């Protein structure tokens, strides 16, 4: 794990103590479940829709059920994370994950399955909000970006596991039930870990438990740092709490808080309106549209997509603290736009620019378009589209084998562009919004602002997940992907003008980037501290220091209390 080694010159160890790795492992089980429960539906859906004869709207609400629950879960955890602590929210989310898994596994009707998806969504929303904060508050600054991004790696790992399980169980009787049942085991492991998980030092200081907070900070830093460093961290927490007194949602409307809130919410909005989660939720369905003939083969190629997501997340973890958040976002946006444009072109080859709203099935000239209409199936022998209820053809199917060179080229272009699109998402937009969100808010409003940004993510996720199939019917698959590309173009402009670089800065200095009327992108370094603040930092930054010296000292600082992360 060399990518978790520190390159700073501080007295911090070259890598975090084992205790930190244990804590991060236990906490990121929540991220793993987040990924599994959002990814498993891709493989389960291609089976359930036939077993229960679901139309596109019903499929969309099975997918959207989790995101609907996640909206409430994210807001709930934001309201109570400070009052109850991070451990309690983690404990409750584990219980809810298990409950939701059991409901889905034994569901006998569509409505019960939807209910189970909503219950799981409550836990997913809570995990998506509290896990990054929890890790960030227990992570040394030198490792903050990489350790918090491990949560995203856990999410992508959960999605990959979900695809592997789906592939293995696709042809098994009641296999989709076992897919859901598997999700009950990781939260059981997390419950076993909880007795050894510490509470966040910041939460303990809020409760007046300084001795316990100091003991946890000592374990976080290890034995290679001086006692004065731990004392400085504890004092820094106290200082931030004295100066950051925003305790209500009304305080978010203050200019100094509104700017970072806008950045966090727009980044979360873009993460979903990029259409990525439709690629994950519906990847097997998309690949069936693209000409992969069976549910098994479509799910098999979905594994390649999930593996790409996970591998590129590892790449992001290794470079995010060196390359920078802003640069990764800009590269990610541009690459995803290219991928979506190519994906739209591929679907022209496969389906054509055809709206799936024909009066009769015979009007569809291509199998790809025919298979998208809930009322139609394709007859390979007659090479035409017919009603599902037709008795004239004995070989009606919604599996489309690509025969012409043009369609085969489109099929493989669709797979290649989808993988490229996912790779560029994973390296930037997939993880940077969560990291930036954890860095740009003051301590007093971090949980509240984080809950709003997380709710924005899940509301937009819900909108995308319940409209994707419908949009492919009415504005064509190509039009849908190009719409996402257009939204990303707007997001690229926003990132360029509004998102500052935060790498290497302490959280108090990140928050200063939003002070004043200038656009954040023009302030890539934090404004200098006031003289009164300089005097409280033990003389580490003198008034005669150059800008470069100040930056180096910031980079070498070992302030753990400023590591709060969503």
Coordinates of C-alpha atoms in Angstrom, one line a residue:
X1 CA 0.0 0.0 0.0
X2 CA 2.7 2.4 -1.0
X3 CA 0.1 4.8 -2.3
X4 CA -0.8 5.4 1.4
X5 CA 2.7 6.4 2.3
X6 CA 3.3 10.1 3.2
X7 CA 5.7 12.2 1.4
X8 CA 5.6 15.1 3.9
X9 CA 8.4 16.2 6.1
X10 CA 6.3 16.4 9.2
X11 CA 6.9 14.2 12.3
X12 CA 4.0 12.1 11.2
X13 CA 4.9 8.4 10.5
X14 CA 5.4 7.4 6.9
X15 CA 2.1 5.7 6.9
X16 CA -0.9 5.7 9.4
X17 CA -0.7 3.3 12.4
X18 CA -2.4 0.0 12.1
X19 CA -5.2 1.2 14.3
X20 CA -6.2 3.7 11.7
X21 CA -6.3 1.0 9.0
X22 CA -8.5 -1.2 11.3
X23 CA -10.9 1.7 12.0
X24 CA -11.1 2.7 8.3
X25 CA -11.7 -1.0 7.3
X26 CA -14.6 -1.3 9.8
X27 CA -16.2 2.0 8.8
X28 CA -15.9 1.4 5.0
X29 CA -18.1 -1.7 5.3
X30 CA -20.8 0.9 5.1
X31 CA -19.4 2.0 1.7
X32 CA -19.2 -1.6 0.6
X33 CA -22.9 -2.1 1.4
X34 CA -23.7 1.2 -0.4
X35 CA -22.0 -0.2 -3.5
X36 CA -23.5 -3.6 -3.3
X37 CA -27.1 -2.6 -2.7
X38 CA -27.0 0.0 -5.5
X39 CA -25.2 -2.4 -7.9
X40 CA -27.0 -5.7 -7.3
X41 CA -30.2 -4.4 -8.8
X42 CA -28.6 -4.4 -12.2
X43 CA -28.3 -8.1 -12.4
X44 CA -31.5 -8.8 -10.4
X45 CA -33.6 -6.6 -12.5
X46 CA -33.1 -8.5 -15.8
X47 CA -34.5 -11.6 -14.0
X48 CA -37.2 -10.0 -11.9
X49 CA -38.8 -8.1 -14.9
X50 CA -39.5 -11.4 -16.6
X51 CA -40.6 -13.3 -13.5
X52 CA -43.1 -10.6 -12.5
X53 CA -43.7 -9.2 -16.1
X54 CA -42.7 -5.6 -15.1
X55 CA -43.0 -2.6 -17.5
X56 CA -40.3 0.1 -17.7
X57 CA -42.0 2.3 -15.1
X58 CA -42.2 -0.5 -12.5
X59 CA -38.5 -1.3 -13.2
X60 CA -37.6 2.3 -12.7
X61 CA -39.3 2.4 -9.3
X62 CA -37.6 -0.8 -8.1
X63 CA -34.3 0.9 -8.9
X64 CA -35.5 4.3 -7.5
X65 CA -36.8 2.8 -4.3
X66 CA -33.3 2.7 -2.8
X67 CA -32.6 6.3 -3.8
X68 CA -35.9 7.5 -2.4
X69 CA -35.0 5.9 1.0
X70 CA -31.5 7.3 0.8
X71 CA -32.8 10.9 0.6
X72 CA -34.5 10.4 4.0
X73 CA -31.6 8.5 5.4
X74 CA -29.1 11.1 4.4
X75 CA -31.1 13.9 6.0
X76 CA -31.9 11.9 9.1
X77 CA -28.2 11.1 9.7
X78 CA -27.2 14.7 9.1
X79 CA -29.7 15.9 11.8
X80 CA -28.5 13.4 14.5
X81 CA -24.9 12.7 13.6
X82 CA -23.6 15.4 15.9
X83 CA -26.1 14.8 18.7
X84 CA -25.8 11.0 18.8
X85 CA -22.3 10.6 17.4
X86 CA -20.9 8.8 14.4
X87 CA -20.8 5.3 16.1
X88 CA -24.5 5.3 16.9
X89 CA -25.4 6.3 13.3
X90 CA -23.1 3.5 12.0
X91 CA -24.8 1.0 14.4
X92 CA -28.3 2.0 13.3
X93 CA -27.4 1.8 9.6
X94 CA -26.0 -1.7 10.0
X95 CA -29.3 -2.9 11.6
X96 CA -31.3 -1.2 8.8
X97 CA -29.1 -2.8 6.1
X98 CA -29.9 -6.3 7.6
X99 CA -33.6 -5.6 7.9
X100 CA -33.8 -4.4 4.3
X101 CA -31.9 -7.4 3.0
X102 CA -34.4 -9.7 4.8
X103 CA -37.4 -7.9 3.4
X104 CA -36.1 -8.1 -0.2
X105 CA -35.1 -11.7 0.1
X106 CA -38.5 -12.9 1.2
X107 CA -40.6 -10.4 -0.8
X108 CA -43.6 -12.1 -2.5
X109 CA -45.0 -9.1 -4.3
X110 CA -43.8 -6.0 -6.1
X111 CA -44.9 -3.7 -3.4
X112 CA -43.0 -5.6 -0.7
X113 CA -39.9 -5.6 -2.8
X114 CA -40.2 -1.8 -3.3
X115 CA -40.6 -1.5 0.5
X116 CA -37.4 -3.5 1.1
X117 CA -35.5 -1.3 -1.4
X118 CA -36.7 1.8 0.4
X119 CA -35.6 0.4 3.8
X120 CA -32.2 -0.4 2.4
X121 CA -32.1 3.1 1.0
X122 CA -32.4 4.5 4.5
X123 CA -29.2 2.8 5.4
X124 CA -27.5 3.7 2.2
X125 CA -28.3 7.3 2.7
X126 CA -27.0 7.3 6.3
X127 CA -23.8 5.5 5.2
X128 CA -23.2 7.9 2.3
X129 CA -23.3 10.8 4.7
X130 CA -21.6 9.6 7.9
X131 CA -18.9 7.3 6.6
X132 CA -16.8 10.0 4.9
X133 CA -17.2 12.3 7.9
X134 CA -16.2 9.5 10.3
X135 CA -13.1 8.6 8.4
X136 CA -12.1 12.2 7.8
X137 CA -12.3 13.0 11.5
X138 CA -10.1 10.0 12.3
X139 CA -7.5 10.5 9.5
X140 CA -4.2 12.4 9.6
X141 CA -4.1 15.3 7.2
X142 CA -1.3 13.8 5.1
X143 CA -3.6 10.8 4.4
X144 CA -7.0 12.5 4.5
X145 CA -7.6 12.4 0.7
X146 CA -6.5 8.9 0.3
X147 CA -8.1 7.4 3.3
X148 CA -11.5 9.1 2.7
X149 CA -11.3 8.0 -1.0
X150 CA -11.0 4.4 0.3
X151 CA -14.7 4.7 1.0
X152 CA -15.3 5.3 -2.7
X153 CA -13.0 2.2 -3.4
X154 CA -15.2 0.2 -1.0
X155 CA -18.3 1.4 -2.9
X156 CA -16.9 0.4 -6.2
X157 CA -15.7 -2.9 -4.7
X158 CA -19.2 -3.5 -3.5
X159 CA -20.6 -2.9 -6.9
X160 CA -18.1 -5.3 -8.4
X161 CA -19.0 -8.0 -5.9
X162 CA -22.7 -7.4 -6.7
X163 CA -22.0 -8.0 -10.4
X164 CA -20.0 -11.1 -9.7
X165 CA -22.8 -12.5 -7.4
X166 CA -25.4 -11.5 -10.0
X167 CA -23.5 -13.3 -12.8
X168 CA -23.1 -16.5 -10.7
X169 CA -26.8 -16.6 -9.7
X170 CA -28.5 -15.3 -12.9
X171 CA -29.6 -18.8 -14.0
X172 CA -30.2 -20.2 -10.5
X173 CA -33.8 -20.7 -9.3
X174 CA -34.7 -17.7 -7.1
X175 CA -31.2 -16.5 -7.7
X176 CA -32.3 -12.8 -7.4
X177 CA -33.4 -13.6 -3.8
X178 CA -30.0 -14.9 -3.0
X179 CA -28.5 -11.8 -4.5
X180 CA -30.3 -9.7 -1.9
X181 CA -29.7 -12.2 0.9
X182 CA -25.9 -11.9 0.5
X183 CA -26.1 -8.2 1.5
X184 CA -27.1 -9.2 5.1
X185 CA -23.6 -10.5 5.9
X186 CA -21.3 -7.4 5.7
X187 CA -23.4 -5.4 8.1
X188 CA -23.3 -8.3 10.5
X189 CA -19.5 -8.1 10.3
X190 CA -19.7 -4.3 10.9
X191 CA -21.8 -4.9 14.0
X192 CA -19.1 -7.2 15.4
X193 CA -16.4 -4.4 14.8
X194 CA -18.4 -1.7 16.5
X195 CA -17.2 -2.4 20.1
X196 CA -13.6 -1.5 19.0
X197 CA -14.5 1.5 17.0
X198 CA -13.7 4.9 18.7
X199 CA -16.0 7.9 18.6
X200 CA -14.8 10.9 16.6
X201 CA -12.4 13.1 18.7
X202 CA -14.5 16.1 17.6
X203 CA -17.7 14.6 18.9
X204 CA -16.0 13.8 22.2
X205 CA -14.7 17.4 22.6
X206 CA -18.3 18.6 21.9
X207 CA -19.4 16.4 24.8
X208 CA -16.6 17.8 27.1
X209 CA -14.7 14.5 27.1
X210 CA -11.2 15.9 26.4
X211 CA -9.3 13.0 28.0
X212 CA -11.0 10.4 25.8
X213 CA -10.5 12.6 22.7
X214 CA -6.7 13.0 23.6
X215 CA -6.4 9.2 24.0
X216 CA -7.9 8.6 20.6
X217 CA -5.8 11.3 18.9
X218 CA -2.7 9.6 20.4
X219 CA -3.8 6.2 18.9
X220 CA -4.5 7.9 15.5
X221 CA -1.0 9.6 15.4
X222 CA 0.9 6.6 16.9
X223 CA 4.0 6.8 19.0
X224 CA 6.2 8.6 16.5
X225 CA 4.8 12.1 17.2
X226 CA 5.4 14.3 20.2
X227 CA 2.8 14.8 22.9
X228 CA 2.8 18.5 22.0
X229 CA 1.5 17.6 18.5
X230 CA -1.5 15.8 20.1
X231 CA -2.1 18.7 22.5
X232 CA -2.0 21.1 19.5
X233 CA -4.6 19.0 17.7
X234 CA -6.9 19.0 20.8
X235 CA -6.5 22.8 21.1
X236 CA -7.2 23.2 17.4
X237 CA -10.5 21.4 17.9
X238 CA -11.4 23.6 20.8
X239 CA -10.4 26.7 18.8
X240 CA -12.5 25.7 15.8
X241 CA -15.5 25.1 18.0
X242 CA -15.1 28.5 19.7
X243 CA -15.0 30.3 16.4
X244 CA -17.5 28.2 14.4
X245 CA -20.8 28.6 16.2
X246 CA -23.3 28.0 13.3
X247 CA -25.7 25.6 14.8
X248 CA -28.8 25.9 12.7
X249 CA -29.8 25.5 9.1
X250 CA -30.4 29.2 8.9
X251 CA -26.6 29.8 9.3
X252 CA -26.1 28.0 6.0
X253 CA -27.6 31.1 4.3
X254 CA -24.6 33.3 5.4
X255 CA -22.4 34.2 2.5
X256 CA -19.3 32.4 3.9
X257 CA -21.4 29.2 4.1
X258 CA -23.5 29.6 1.1
X259 CA -20.6 29.5 -1.4
X260 CA -19.2 26.2 -0.3
X261 CA -22.8 24.8 0.0
X262 CA -23.4 25.7 -3.6
X263 CA -20.2 24.1 -4.7
X264 CA -20.9 20.9 -2.8
X265 CA -24.5 20.6 -4.0
X266 CA -23.7 21.3 -7.6
X267 CA -20.9 18.7 -7.6
X268 CA -23.2 16.1 -6.1
X269 CA -25.9 17.1 -8.7
X270 CA -23.4 16.6 -11.5
X271 CA -22.3 13.3 -10.1
X272 CA -25.8 12.0 -10.7
X273 CA -26.9 14.0 -13.7
X274 CA -23.8 12.7 -15.5
X275 CA -25.9 9.6 -15.8
X276 CA -23.3 7.3 -14.3
X277 CA -25.6 5.5 -11.9
X278 CA -27.9 4.6 -14.8
X279 CA -24.8 2.9 -16.3
X280 CA -24.5 0.9 -13.0
X281 CA -28.2 0.3 -12.3
X282 CA -29.1 -0.5 -15.8
X283 CA -25.7 -1.7 -17.2
X284 CA -27.0 -5.2 -18.0
X285 CA -30.1 -3.7 -19.5
X286 CA -28.1 -1.2 -21.6
X287 CA -25.8 -4.0 -22.8
X288 CA -28.8 -6.1 -23.8
X289 CA -30.0 -3.0 -25.7
X290 CA -26.6 -2.9 -27.3
X291 CA -26.9 -6.4 -28.7
X292 CA -25.4 -8.8 -26.1
X293 CA -27.8 -11.6 -26.5
X294 CA -28.6 -13.0 -23.1
X295 CA -29.0 -11.8 -19.5
X296 CA -25.9 -13.9 -18.6
X297 CA -23.7 -12.3 -21.2
X298 CA -24.9 -8.8 -20.5
X299 CA -24.2 -9.3 -16.8
X300 CA -20.8 -10.8 -17.6
X301 CA -19.8 -7.7 -19.5
X302 CA -21.2 -5.5 -16.7
X303 CA -18.5 -7.1 -14.5
X304 CA -15.9 -5.5 -16.8
X305 CA -17.5 -2.2 -16.3
X306 CA -17.6 -2.5 -12.5
X307 CA -14.0 -3.7 -12.5
X308 CA -13.0 -0.7 -14.5
X309 CA -14.7 1.5 -12.0
X310 CA -12.8 -0.1 -9.1
X311 CA -9.4 -0.1 -10.8
X312 CA -9.6 3.5 -11.8
X313 CA -10.8 4.4 -8.2
X314 CA -7.5 2.9 -7.0
X315 CA -5.7 5.1 -9.5
X316 CA -7.6 8.1 -8.2
X317 CA -6.6 7.3 -4.6
X318 CA -2.9 7.1 -5.6
X319 CA -2.9 10.5 -7.3
X320 CA -5.5 12.6 -5.7
X321 CA -3.3 14.2 -3.1
X322 CA -0.5 14.9 -5.7
X323 CA -2.5 15.8 -8.8
X324 CA -5.2 17.8 -7.0
X325 CA -9.0 17.7 -6.8
X326 CA -9.7 20.4 -9.3
X327 CA -7.5 19.0 -12.1
X328 CA -9.0 15.6 -11.7
X329 CA -12.5 17.0 -11.9
X330 CA -11.7 18.9 -15.1
X331 CA -10.1 15.9 -16.8
X332 CA -13.0 13.7 -15.6
X333 CA -15.7 16.0 -17.0
X334 CA -14.0 16.3 -20.4
X335 CA -13.4 12.5 -20.7
X336 CA -17.0 11.6 -19.7
X337 CA -18.4 14.0 -22.3
X338 CA -16.4 12.3 -25.0
X339 CA -17.5 8.9 -23.7
X340 CA -21.2 9.8 -23.7
X341 CA -21.0 11.3 -27.2
X342 CA -19.4 8.0 -28.5
X343 CA -22.0 5.9 -26.6
X344 CA -24.8 7.9 -28.4
X345 CA -23.2 7.3 -31.8
X346 CA -22.9 3.5 -31.0
X347 CA -26.6 3.4 -30.3
X348 CA -27.4 4.9 -33.6
X349 CA -25.7 1.9 -35.2
X350 CA -27.6 -0.5 -33.0
X351 CA -31.1 1.0 -32.5
X352 CA -31.2 4.1 -34.7
X353 CA -32.7 7.4 -33.8
X354 CA -36.0 5.9 -33.1
X355 CA -38.6 6.9 -30.5
X356 CA -40.1 3.9 -28.8
X357 CA -43.6 5.1 -29.2
X358 CA -44.8 3.4 -32.3
X359 CA -48.4 2.4 -32.8
X360 CA -47.6 -1.1 -34.0
X361 CA -44.6 -3.3 -33.4
X362 CA -44.0 -3.8 -37.2
X363 CA -42.9 -0.2 -37.4
X364 CA -39.6 -1.1 -35.7
X365 CA -37.0 -2.0 -38.3
X366 CA -34.3 -3.1 -35.8
X367 CA -34.3 -5.6 -33.0
X368 CA -32.7 -3.2 -30.6
X369 CA -35.6 -0.7 -31.0
X370 CA -38.1 -3.6 -30.9
X371 CA -36.7 -5.0 -27.6
X372 CA -37.1 -1.6 -25.9
X373 CA -40.9 -1.6 -26.4
X374 CA -42.5 -3.5 -23.5
X375 CA -45.3 -4.7 -25.9
X376 CA -43.0 -6.1 -28.6
X377 CA -40.6 -9.0 -29.3
X378 CA -38.3 -9.8 -32.2
X379 CA -38.7 -12.8 -34.6
X380 CA -35.2 -13.8 -35.8
X381 CA -36.6 -16.2 -38.5
X382 CA -38.9 -13.6 -40.0
X383 CA -36.5 -10.7 -39.2
X384 CA -39.3 -8.5 -38.0
X385 CA -40.8 -7.1 -34.8
X386 CA -44.2 -8.5 -33.6
X387 CA -46.5 -8.1 -30.7
X388 CA -45.6 -10.3 -27.6
X389 CA -49.1 -11.8 -27.8
X390 CA -48.7 -12.8 -31.5
X391 CA -49.1 -16.5 -32.2
X392 CA -47.8 -16.2 -35.8
X393 CA -44.1 -16.6 -34.7
X394 CA -42.8 -19.3 -32.4
X395 CA -39.3 -17.7 -31.9
X396 CA -40.2 -14.3 -30.4
X397 CA -37.5 -13.0 -28.1
X398 CA -36.1 -9.7 -26.7
X399 CA -32.5 -11.0 -27.1
X400 CA -30.9 -9.3 -30.1
X401 CA -28.0 -10.9 -31.9
X402 CA -26.0 -8.4 -33.9
X403 CA -25.6 -9.8 -37.5
X404 CA -24.6 -6.9 -39.7
X405 CA -21.2 -5.4 -39.6
X406 CA -22.7 -2.0 -38.7
X407 CA -24.6 -3.4 -35.7
X408 CA -21.6 -5.5 -34.5
X409 CA -19.4 -2.4 -34.7
X410 CA -22.0 -0.5 -32.7
X411 CA -22.2 -3.2 -30.1
X412 CA -18.5 -3.1 -29.4
X413 CA -18.3 0.7 -29.7
X414 CA -21.0 0.8 -27.0
X415 CA -19.0 -1.4 -24.7
X416 CA -15.7 0.4 -25.3
X417 CA -17.3 3.9 -24.8
X418 CA -19.1 2.8 -21.7
X419 CA -15.9 1.5 -20.2
X420 CA -14.1 4.7 -21.1
X421 CA -16.9 6.8 -19.7
X422 CA -16.8 4.8 -16.4
X423 CA -13.0 5.0 -16.2
X424 CA -13.1 8.8 -16.4
X425 CA -15.9 9.0 -13.9
X426 CA -14.0 6.9 -11.4
X427 CA -10.8 9.0 -11.6
X428 CA -12.6 12.2 -10.8
X429 CA -16.3 12.9 -10.5
X430 CA -16.9 9.6 -8.7
X431 CA -14.9 10.5 -5.6
X432 CA -13.8 14.2 -5.7
X433 CA -17.3 15.6 -4.8
X434 CA -17.3 13.6 -1.5
X435 CA -13.8 14.7 -0.7
X436 CA -14.4 18.3 -1.5
X437 CA -17.6 18.2 0.4
X438 CA -15.8 17.1 3.5
X439 CA -13.2 19.8 3.3
X440 CA -15.0 23.0 2.5
X441 CA -17.4 23.4 5.5
X442 CA -16.7 24.8 8.9
X443 CA -17.0 22.4 11.8
X444 CA -20.2 24.0 13.2
X445 CA -22.2 23.4 10.0
X446 CA -20.3 20.4 8.5
X447 CA -22.9 17.7 9.3
X448 CA -25.9 19.9 8.4
X449 CA -24.3 21.1 5.2
X450 CA -23.2 17.6 4.4
X451 CA -26.6 16.2 4.9
X452 CA -28.1 18.8 2.4
X453 CA -25.4 18.0 -0.2
X454 CA -25.9 14.3 0.3
X455 CA -29.7 14.7 0.0
X456 CA -29.0 16.7 -3.3
X457 CA -27.1 13.7 -4.5
X458 CA -29.9 11.2 -3.7
X459 CA -32.7 13.5 -5.0
X460 CA -30.9 13.8 -8.3
X461 CA -30.1 10.1 -8.2
X462 CA -33.8 9.3 -7.8
X463 CA -34.7 11.6 -10.7
X464 CA -32.2 10.0 -13.0
X465 CA -33.0 6.4 -12.0
X466 CA -36.8 6.8 -12.5
X467 CA -36.5 8.6 -15.8
X468 CA -33.7 6.8 -17.7
X469 CA -35.8 4.1 -19.4
X470 CA -38.6 6.5 -20.1
X471 CA -36.2 9.0 -21.7
X472 CA -34.8 6.2 -23.9
X473 CA -38.3 5.6 -25.1
X474 CA -39.2 9.2 -25.9
X475 CA -36.0 10.9 -26.9
X476 CA -34.1 7.7 -28.0
X477 CA -31.1 6.1 -26.2
X478 CA -28.7 8.3 -28.1
X479 CA -30.6 11.4 -27.2
X480 CA -30.5 10.4 -23.6
X481 CA -26.8 10.0 -23.5
X482 CA -26.2 13.2 -25.4
X483 CA -28.5 15.0 -22.9
X484 CA -26.2 13.8 -20.1
X485 CA -23.2 15.0 -22.1
X486 CA -24.8 18.5 -22.4
X487 CA -25.4 18.6 -18.6
X488 CA -21.7 17.7 -18.0
X489 CA -20.6 20.5 -20.3
X490 CA -22.4 23.0 -18.0
X491 CA -20.8 21.2 -15.0
X492 CA -17.3 21.6 -16.6
X493 CA -17.9 25.4 -16.8
X494 CA -19.0 25.5 -13.2
X495 CA -16.0 23.6 -12.0
X496 CA -13.6 25.9 -13.9
X497 CA -15.0 29.0 -12.4
X498 CA -16.2 27.9 -8.9
X499 CA -14.2 25.0 -7.6
X500 CA -10.9 25.8 -5.9
X501 CA -7.9 23.5 -5.3
X502 CA -7.8 22.2 -1.8
X503 CA -5.0 19.7 -1.8
X504 CA -2.5 20.0 1.1
X505 CA -4.5 22.6 3.0
X506 CA -5.8 22.4 6.5
X507 CA -9.5 22.5 6.7
X508 CA -9.5 26.0 8.3
X509 CA -7.5 27.3 5.3
X510 CA -9.8 25.5 2.8
X511 CA -12.7 27.4 4.3
X512 CA -10.9 30.8 3.8
X513 CA -10.9 30.1 0.1
X514 CA -14.5 31.2 0.0
X515 CA -14.0 34.4 1.9
X516 CA -14.6 37.6 -0.1
X517 CA -16.3 38.4 -3.4
X518 CA -13.9 36.9 -5.9
X519 CA -14.6 33.6 -7.5
X520 CA -13.1 30.6 -5.7
X521 CA -11.0 29.5 -8.7
X522 CA -9.0 32.7 -8.5
X523 CA -7.8 31.8 -5.0
X524 CA -5.8 28.6 -5.2
X525 CA -4.0 29.4 -2.0
X526 CA -5.7 30.3 1.3
X527 CA -5.6 33.9 2.3
X528 CA -3.0 34.6 5.0
X529 CA -4.1 34.2 8.6
X530 CA -4.7 37.2 10.7
X531 CA -1.9 38.1 13.1
X532 CA -4.0 37.0 16.1
X533 CA -4.4 33.5 14.5
X534 CA -0.7 33.3 13.7
X535 CA 0.2 33.9 17.3
X536 CA -2.0 30.9 18.4
X537 CA -0.1 28.5 16.3
X538 CA 3.0 28.4 18.4
X539 CA 4.9 30.6 16.0
X540 CA 4.9 28.0 13.2
X541 CA 4.0 30.8 10.6
X542 CA 5.8 34.1 11.1
X543 CA 4.9 37.4 9.6
X544 CA 8.2 37.4 7.6
X545 CA 7.6 34.0 6.0
X546 CA 7.2 33.9 2.2
X547 CA 4.2 32.5 0.5
X548 CA 6.1 29.4 -0.5
X549 CA 7.3 28.9 3.1
X550 CA 3.7 29.2 4.4
X551 CA 2.5 26.7 1.8
X552 CA 5.2 24.2 2.7
X553 CA 4.4 24.5 6.4
X554 CA 0.7 24.0 5.7
X555 CA 1.6 20.9 3.7
X556 CA 3.8 19.6 6.5
X557 CA 1.2 20.4 9.2
X558 CA -0.1 17.4 11.1
X559 CA -3.4 18.8 12.3
X560 CA -5.7 15.9 12.6
X561 CA -8.6 17.9 14.0
X562 CA -8.9 19.6 10.6
X563 CA -9.4 16.4 8.9
X564 CA -13.1 16.3 9.1
X565 CA -14.4 14.8 6.0
X566 CA -17.7 13.8 4.7

